[in-house]
C-alpha atoms as one frame of an Amber mdcrd trajectory, in Angstrom:
protein
  -0.111   0.205   0.055   1.296   3.402  -1.230   0.304   6.496   0.794   0.412
  10.202  -0.479   0.971  12.705   1.634  -0.329  16.390   0.668  -0.494  19.373
   3.198  -3.317  21.759   2.445  -2.654  25.646   3.289  -5.869  27.717   3.458
  -5.121  31.301   4.040  -7.868  33.533   4.910  -6.423  37.519   4.978  -8.222
  40.929   4.740  -5.880  42.421   2.843  -7.458  41.690  -0.564 -10.094  43.366
  -2.550 -13.895  42.530  -1.019 -14.665  42.470  -4.800 -14.056  39.603  -7.136
 -12.749  39.275 -10.861 -16.071  38.894 -13.544 -15.357  36.964 -16.952 -17.176
  36.743 -19.433 -19.188  33.249 -20.024 -17.291  32.483 -23.098 -13.813  32.520
 -21.155 -11.968  29.344 -20.596  -9.579  29.199 -17.102  -6.891  26.991 -17.094
  -5.499  25.580 -13.632  -2.510  23.855 -14.971  -1.990  20.058 -15.388   0.976
  20.192 -17.530   4.251  17.803 -17.413   6.203  19.928 -15.328   5.377  20.881
 -12.052   5.114  24.551 -10.961   5.653  26.670  -7.980   2.971  26.573  -5.315
   0.592  29.477  -5.958   0.899  33.018  -4.104  -1.929  35.700  -4.649  -0.267
  38.378  -6.205  -1.981  42.210  -5.793  -4.098  43.561  -8.568  -2.663  45.909
 -10.309  -2.416  48.020 -14.350  -2.467  45.262 -16.860   1.733  45.721 -17.931
   2.868  43.786 -20.130   5.562  41.058 -18.978   7.152  37.753 -18.938   4.907
  35.080 -16.970   6.833  33.887 -14.040   8.072  29.973 -13.065   5.384  27.513
 -13.691   3.281  30.445 -15.757   2.431  29.491 -19.063   3.944  30.721 -22.064
   2.801  34.002 -23.263   0.753  33.360 -26.711  -0.958  36.046 -28.675  -4.501
  34.778 -26.412  -2.975  35.503 -23.218  -4.716  38.333 -21.350  -4.492  39.492
 -17.650  -6.087  41.393 -14.771  -6.624  44.757 -14.914  -7.993  46.496 -11.607
  -9.247  43.486  -9.905 -11.694  43.418 -13.744 -10.793  40.463 -16.259 -11.676
  41.893 -19.515 -14.410  40.336 -22.214 -12.251  37.615 -23.524 -13.347  35.461
 -26.660 -14.186  31.959 -26.766 -10.869  29.979 -27.094  -9.131  32.340 -24.777
  -6.677  31.792 -22.225  -5.923  32.871 -18.790  -2.746  31.737 -16.969  -3.067
  31.242 -13.372   0.156  29.229 -12.848   2.955  29.736 -10.561   4.136  32.798
  -8.981   3.549  35.950 -10.925   6.257  37.615 -13.104   7.912  41.135 -13.180
   4.574  42.923 -14.456   2.286  39.814 -14.582  -0.165  41.636 -12.148  -2.019
  38.015 -12.069  -3.907  36.098  -9.559  -2.105  32.724  -9.140  -3.381  29.357
  -7.695  -0.297  26.987  -8.165  -0.111  24.418 -11.090   1.403  21.251 -12.365
   2.865  22.772 -15.465   2.575  24.915 -18.391   0.634  22.817 -21.252  -2.775
  23.783 -21.670  -5.341  22.263 -21.725  -8.922  23.080 -23.535 -11.585  23.843
 -21.880 -15.113  25.037 -23.203 -16.308  28.308 -22.657 -17.858  28.909 -18.909
 -15.857  25.668 -17.784 -12.789  26.189 -15.135 -10.731  23.205 -15.406  -9.098
  21.959 -12.325  -5.240  20.287 -12.359  -2.393  19.900 -10.184  -1.925  19.800
  -6.399  -1.136  22.765  -4.063  -3.333  24.966  -5.913  -4.504  27.687  -3.713
  -8.347  29.473  -3.673  -9.463  32.507  -2.474 -12.543  32.640  -0.882 -12.815
  35.607   0.051 -11.363  38.391   2.782 -11.172  37.382   6.114  -9.038  38.131
   9.731  -7.758  34.525   9.925  -4.504  33.034  10.251  -2.387  30.215   8.155
  -4.602  26.964   9.246  -2.881  22.864   8.506  -4.977  19.880   7.209  -3.556
  16.996   6.785  -4.735  14.545   3.677  -4.075  10.991   3.261  -4.845   9.681
  -0.979  -4.560   6.198  -1.852  -2.410   6.070  -5.198  -2.807   2.152  -5.549
  -0.311  -0.400  -4.994   2.915   0.257  -4.823   6.623  -1.667  -3.339   7.595
   1.211  -1.635   7.573   1.655   1.912   5.323   3.998   4.107   7.304   7.634
   4.544   5.680  10.566   6.834   7.897  13.245   7.233   6.643  15.505   9.854
   6.314  18.975  10.829   9.011  19.587  12.970   7.614  20.861  16.937   8.735
  22.134  19.548  10.221  19.657  21.800   9.860  20.170  26.244  11.238  17.514
  26.954  15.520  18.653  27.356  13.974  21.611  29.825  12.102  19.240  32.262
  14.689  17.288  32.130  17.107  20.034  32.928  14.762  20.968  35.793  14.932
  18.063  37.141  18.070  17.566  37.593  18.247  21.181  39.001  15.723  20.488
  41.709  17.495  16.918  42.492  21.005  18.600  43.651  19.010  21.601  45.161
  17.497  18.323  47.854  21.134  17.272  47.831  22.521  20.447  48.765  19.952
  21.007  51.550  20.378  17.595  53.095  24.203  18.360  53.196  23.187  21.159
  55.000  21.048  19.757  57.403  23.490  16.533  58.174  26.915  18.952  57.684
  28.910  15.762  58.069  32.380  16.880  58.640  36.255  15.838  58.478  38.755
  15.603  61.461  42.126  14.801  61.288  43.455  12.463  64.650  47.159  13.475
  65.943  48.567  10.710  64.112  46.936  12.400  60.999  44.192   9.639  60.143
  40.930  11.312  58.844  38.015  10.616  60.919  34.133  11.271  60.368  32.514
  12.955  63.064  28.823  13.529  62.706  27.728  16.849  63.775  26.406  19.292
  64.356  28.507  20.864  66.744  26.928  22.040  69.795  27.939  23.788  73.309
  27.225  23.007  77.023  27.917  25.864  79.713  28.638  25.646  82.855  28.162
  28.663  85.659  28.079  29.654  89.506  25.671  27.539  91.685  25.423  25.359
  89.054  23.333  27.014  86.142  24.054  25.006  82.717  22.607  25.450  79.293
  22.536  22.062  77.546  23.678  21.021  73.988  19.700  21.362  73.108  19.102
  24.880  74.555  17.696  23.737  77.828  18.375  24.875  81.681  18.298  22.781
  84.527  20.035  23.424  87.474  21.644  20.586  89.973  22.064  21.957  93.300
  21.994  18.815  95.606  25.735  17.507  96.612  27.356  14.421  94.526  28.527
  12.972  91.548  26.892  13.686  88.456  26.896  12.563  84.873  27.573  15.287
  82.874  28.351  13.418  79.369  27.600   9.796  79.312  27.941   7.220  76.014
  29.904   4.497  75.216  33.028   5.817  74.370  33.005   9.532  75.975  32.353
   9.738  79.879  32.767  13.061  82.122  31.528  13.714  85.551  31.222  16.302
  87.963  30.950  16.385  91.419  28.866  19.202  92.733  29.437  20.609  96.280
  27.594  23.538  98.186  29.401  26.680  99.397  28.988  29.237 101.996  28.483
  31.763  99.286  25.571  29.886  98.099  24.071  29.061 101.144  24.682  25.061
 100.954  23.594  25.243  97.128  25.901  23.081  95.156  28.765  24.487  92.190
  30.712  22.109  90.290  34.058  21.507  92.518  35.742  19.013  89.928  34.749
  17.140  86.927  36.377  13.613  85.461  37.415  12.796  81.319  37.684   9.081
  80.554  35.976   6.393  78.476  37.190   4.184  75.721  38.271   7.757  73.285
  40.636   8.512  75.959  42.340   4.251  75.462  41.343   4.336  79.636  43.130
   7.942  80.546  41.002   9.606  82.999  41.858  13.525  83.837  41.132  15.046
  86.268  40.546  19.068  87.441  39.634  20.356  90.966  38.705  23.945  91.836
  41.973  26.075  93.250  41.457  25.941  96.765  41.014  21.975  96.726  44.953
  21.775  96.863  46.047  18.557  95.842  42.961  17.196  95.343  41.964  19.681
  92.572  45.342  19.779  90.042  45.544  18.757  87.015  45.970  15.328  86.848
  46.209  12.662  83.904  45.565   9.016  85.770  45.770  10.615  89.627  49.609
  11.950  88.141  49.991  15.708  88.361  50.552  17.145  85.171  51.081  20.941
  83.906  49.658  22.708  86.754  52.321  26.306  85.445  50.521  28.749  83.688
  51.570  28.797  80.288  52.528  25.102  80.225  51.333  22.344  77.084  50.908
  18.617  77.587  50.528  16.475  75.118  48.250  13.069  75.965  49.830  10.233
  74.274  49.198   6.352  74.470  51.606   3.861  72.539  53.463   6.856  70.818
  49.983   7.808  69.476  48.992  11.222  70.231  45.340  11.668  71.711  44.962
  15.375  72.570  47.166  18.303  74.188  46.191  20.199  77.840  46.858  23.758
  77.720  46.649  25.944  81.135  47.075  29.792  80.570  45.004  32.109  81.051
  42.816  32.814  78.307  39.484  32.214  77.393  36.484  33.752  77.024  34.239
  33.961  80.398  31.196  32.130  80.456  29.995  34.393  83.691  31.127  37.812
  83.648  30.607  38.341  87.090  33.963  36.692  87.473  36.153  39.249  85.339
  37.809  39.948  88.933  39.218  36.744  89.782  42.072  35.723  88.692  42.461
  33.364  85.567  43.617  29.721  85.552  42.379  28.417  82.345  42.658  25.153
  81.420  42.492  23.842  78.003  41.724  20.127  76.453  41.083  18.977  72.824
  41.098  15.734  72.544  39.763  12.768  70.364  36.213  13.127  68.290  35.704
  16.691  68.062  35.611  17.249  72.084  37.130  20.073  73.511  36.390  21.853
  77.155  38.006  24.930  78.458  37.986  24.645  82.842  37.727  27.941  84.402
  39.451  27.057  87.900  38.362  29.228  90.448  39.309  29.492  94.239  36.163
  27.256  95.154  34.428  26.316  91.870  34.375  25.663  88.538  32.988  27.234
  85.193  33.403  24.471  81.943  31.862  24.977  78.892  31.721  21.669  76.620
  32.384  21.219  72.843  31.368  18.333  70.607  29.713  16.528  68.333  26.509
  14.568  68.539  28.512  11.449  69.876  27.348   8.030  67.749  25.439   5.825
  69.979  23.761   9.124  71.618  24.393  10.292  75.187  22.913  11.122  78.150
  23.494  13.432  81.798  23.349  17.276  82.658  24.383  18.624  79.425  21.152
  16.941  77.724  20.644  14.236  74.948  21.798  16.329  72.232  18.516  14.997
  70.329  17.371  18.672  69.247  14.693  18.842  71.698  14.731  21.014  74.549
  11.183  19.637  76.581  13.359  16.552  77.669  16.420  18.146  79.997  14.733
  18.551  82.370  16.288  17.568  85.972  13.254  15.515  86.538  13.624  13.197
  82.773  17.209  13.110  83.345  16.888  11.360  85.989  14.235   9.156  84.886
  16.771   8.578  81.951  20.051   7.827  83.929  19.862   8.032  87.253  19.799
  10.961  89.477  23.715  10.563  90.584  26.768   8.373  89.364  26.130   4.744
  90.130  27.931   2.103  91.454  30.763   1.072  89.671  30.586   3.549  87.391
  32.658   6.247  89.139  35.410   7.900  87.363  36.546   9.342  90.879  38.855
   8.180  93.580  36.207   8.469  95.654  32.521   9.611  96.442  32.442  13.752
  98.402  30.335  13.441 102.119  27.327  15.281 101.197  26.400  17.647 103.265
  22.924  19.382 104.012  22.353  22.947 105.172  19.680  24.444 107.961  18.717
  27.128 104.647  18.016  23.733 102.189  16.051  22.352 104.690  13.780  25.021
 105.039  13.876  25.189 101.888  13.012  21.412 100.901   9.800  21.690 103.195
   8.772  24.364 100.675   8.127  21.697  98.081   4.486  20.834  97.337   3.468
  17.341  99.670   2.785  15.371  96.396   6.118  16.929  94.747   7.913  15.884
  97.710   6.372  12.443  98.409   7.356  12.081  94.636  10.779  12.823  95.031
  11.295  10.478  97.698  10.320   7.515  95.847  11.663   7.840  93.066  15.274
   8.631  94.538  15.090   6.299  96.589  15.401   3.962  93.460  17.305   6.179
  91.665  20.235   5.911  93.963  19.699   2.277  95.241  23.079   0.333  95.084
  24.585   3.862  96.743  23.318   2.791  99.938  22.183   6.421 100.117  22.943
   8.868 102.994  19.783  10.573 104.666  22.077  13.639 102.748  22.231  12.277
  99.962  18.313  11.668  99.994  17.647  14.829 100.664  20.202  16.009  97.974
  18.819  14.516  95.568  15.335  15.246  96.946  16.246  18.940  96.396  16.999
  18.392  92.746  13.867  17.667  91.725  11.961  19.553  93.674  13.388  22.821
  92.553  15.996  22.082  89.669  13.551  23.634  86.672  14.441  27.114  88.971
  17.180  29.191  88.265  16.800  31.563  90.857  17.201  29.215  93.940  19.871
  31.176  95.667  17.225  33.789  95.774  14.867  31.849  97.670  17.733  30.173
  99.991  18.840  33.627 100.504  15.231  34.863 102.635  16.268  30.992 105.059
  19.634  32.411 105.896  20.392  32.689 109.458  22.101  36.258 110.270  25.614
  34.227 110.822  25.335  32.640 107.569  24.763  35.476 105.816  27.194  38.123
 107.977  29.528  34.864 106.442  28.974  34.804 102.769  29.253  38.683 102.840
  32.706  39.046 104.546  34.160  36.082 103.180  35.730  36.744  98.958  35.582
  34.514  96.641  39.487  34.932  95.493  39.840  34.429  98.985
């Protein structure tokens, strides 16, 4: 089967005269049926009849060839030929309707002979545009294949692909910003990939703190607490009351250990603690002179550094009047600590990424949620104090509980007080707690979310305690 495809164009245009040419009844018109294809026809303007040569596809001029004049066709004698072939030649001034070839055919007077393809017919004035019509014509059996040459159309597939790729790239970049995986290098030059984000946990005063997630719990009772508890990283704090705080605890000593230090233990205490407060590694004093530097080494592999100087931004501007003794620990896994040693307490800044396997402690669980870093929530998860067999310090401190604390604890609502008592008994189980240790735990549960408990404790202080607190300087 052989198909022939032709495209017919119909033009509607308002630029031609509304008046159509008239012909006498004996005029023969020729549309072409010769053996040479003429050029596709097109309308030519109606102008004065001027003698000229026929255009491509037009029949050769003969003595019987007449043209249009001023939109009218002159009366022609029977047997005359009106050329309506291809594009008009110069001066032809004819209306062309594109035929096929130039050999004229005889037509009877008044008849119109149609021939050729691609004819264009004037259909009157209008405001339309070009409109493409596709037609198929059966021309008999043949041996060839059907070939269809389609008009080129615009394809937007490439644009869509580019947009999709750009969106995918943008999503990947956003994921990198959220996950923000960073690469650090250990002291032996081995690259270590650590998760992020990196955040800080800050302790100051008695002791106020801001967790990695931004919560602000306070721990006022004496004892040993988990600051950061993780399978690889262990940081513990000893909190003890002072005369300046009417017995409310402040940070007195810290210990850093765990597999990330290959079994080594670093301890740092207050200046007034004497030997017990010195900077030590595995209970051996190191780097206790301002300006010193110490390399922490294990099996010829450097794990970290310890620097002791006066440099560092204070977490509490109230301490700016004190003599500065600041310890900087740069340790594996991106963990760093800055310890501000004062006479009878310490401030502390811990900076680290989220640790693999999760973490918990006074600095919170670092999960991006502020609400679950309350004192009660932390105690519910890991206990009120460091459990039996987990202590990094050489011994537990004797817990004191002042009269100001006793009076303040009695202001805890009955329901809250009894709930604190029952939970603290369970949380301290295995440590053989004393009465003071139990009361210290209850105090944390009752007032741990009160950042200004010191103001309340002062109202219960005796005149002698107020005088002692006012007459003694923390730098003494």
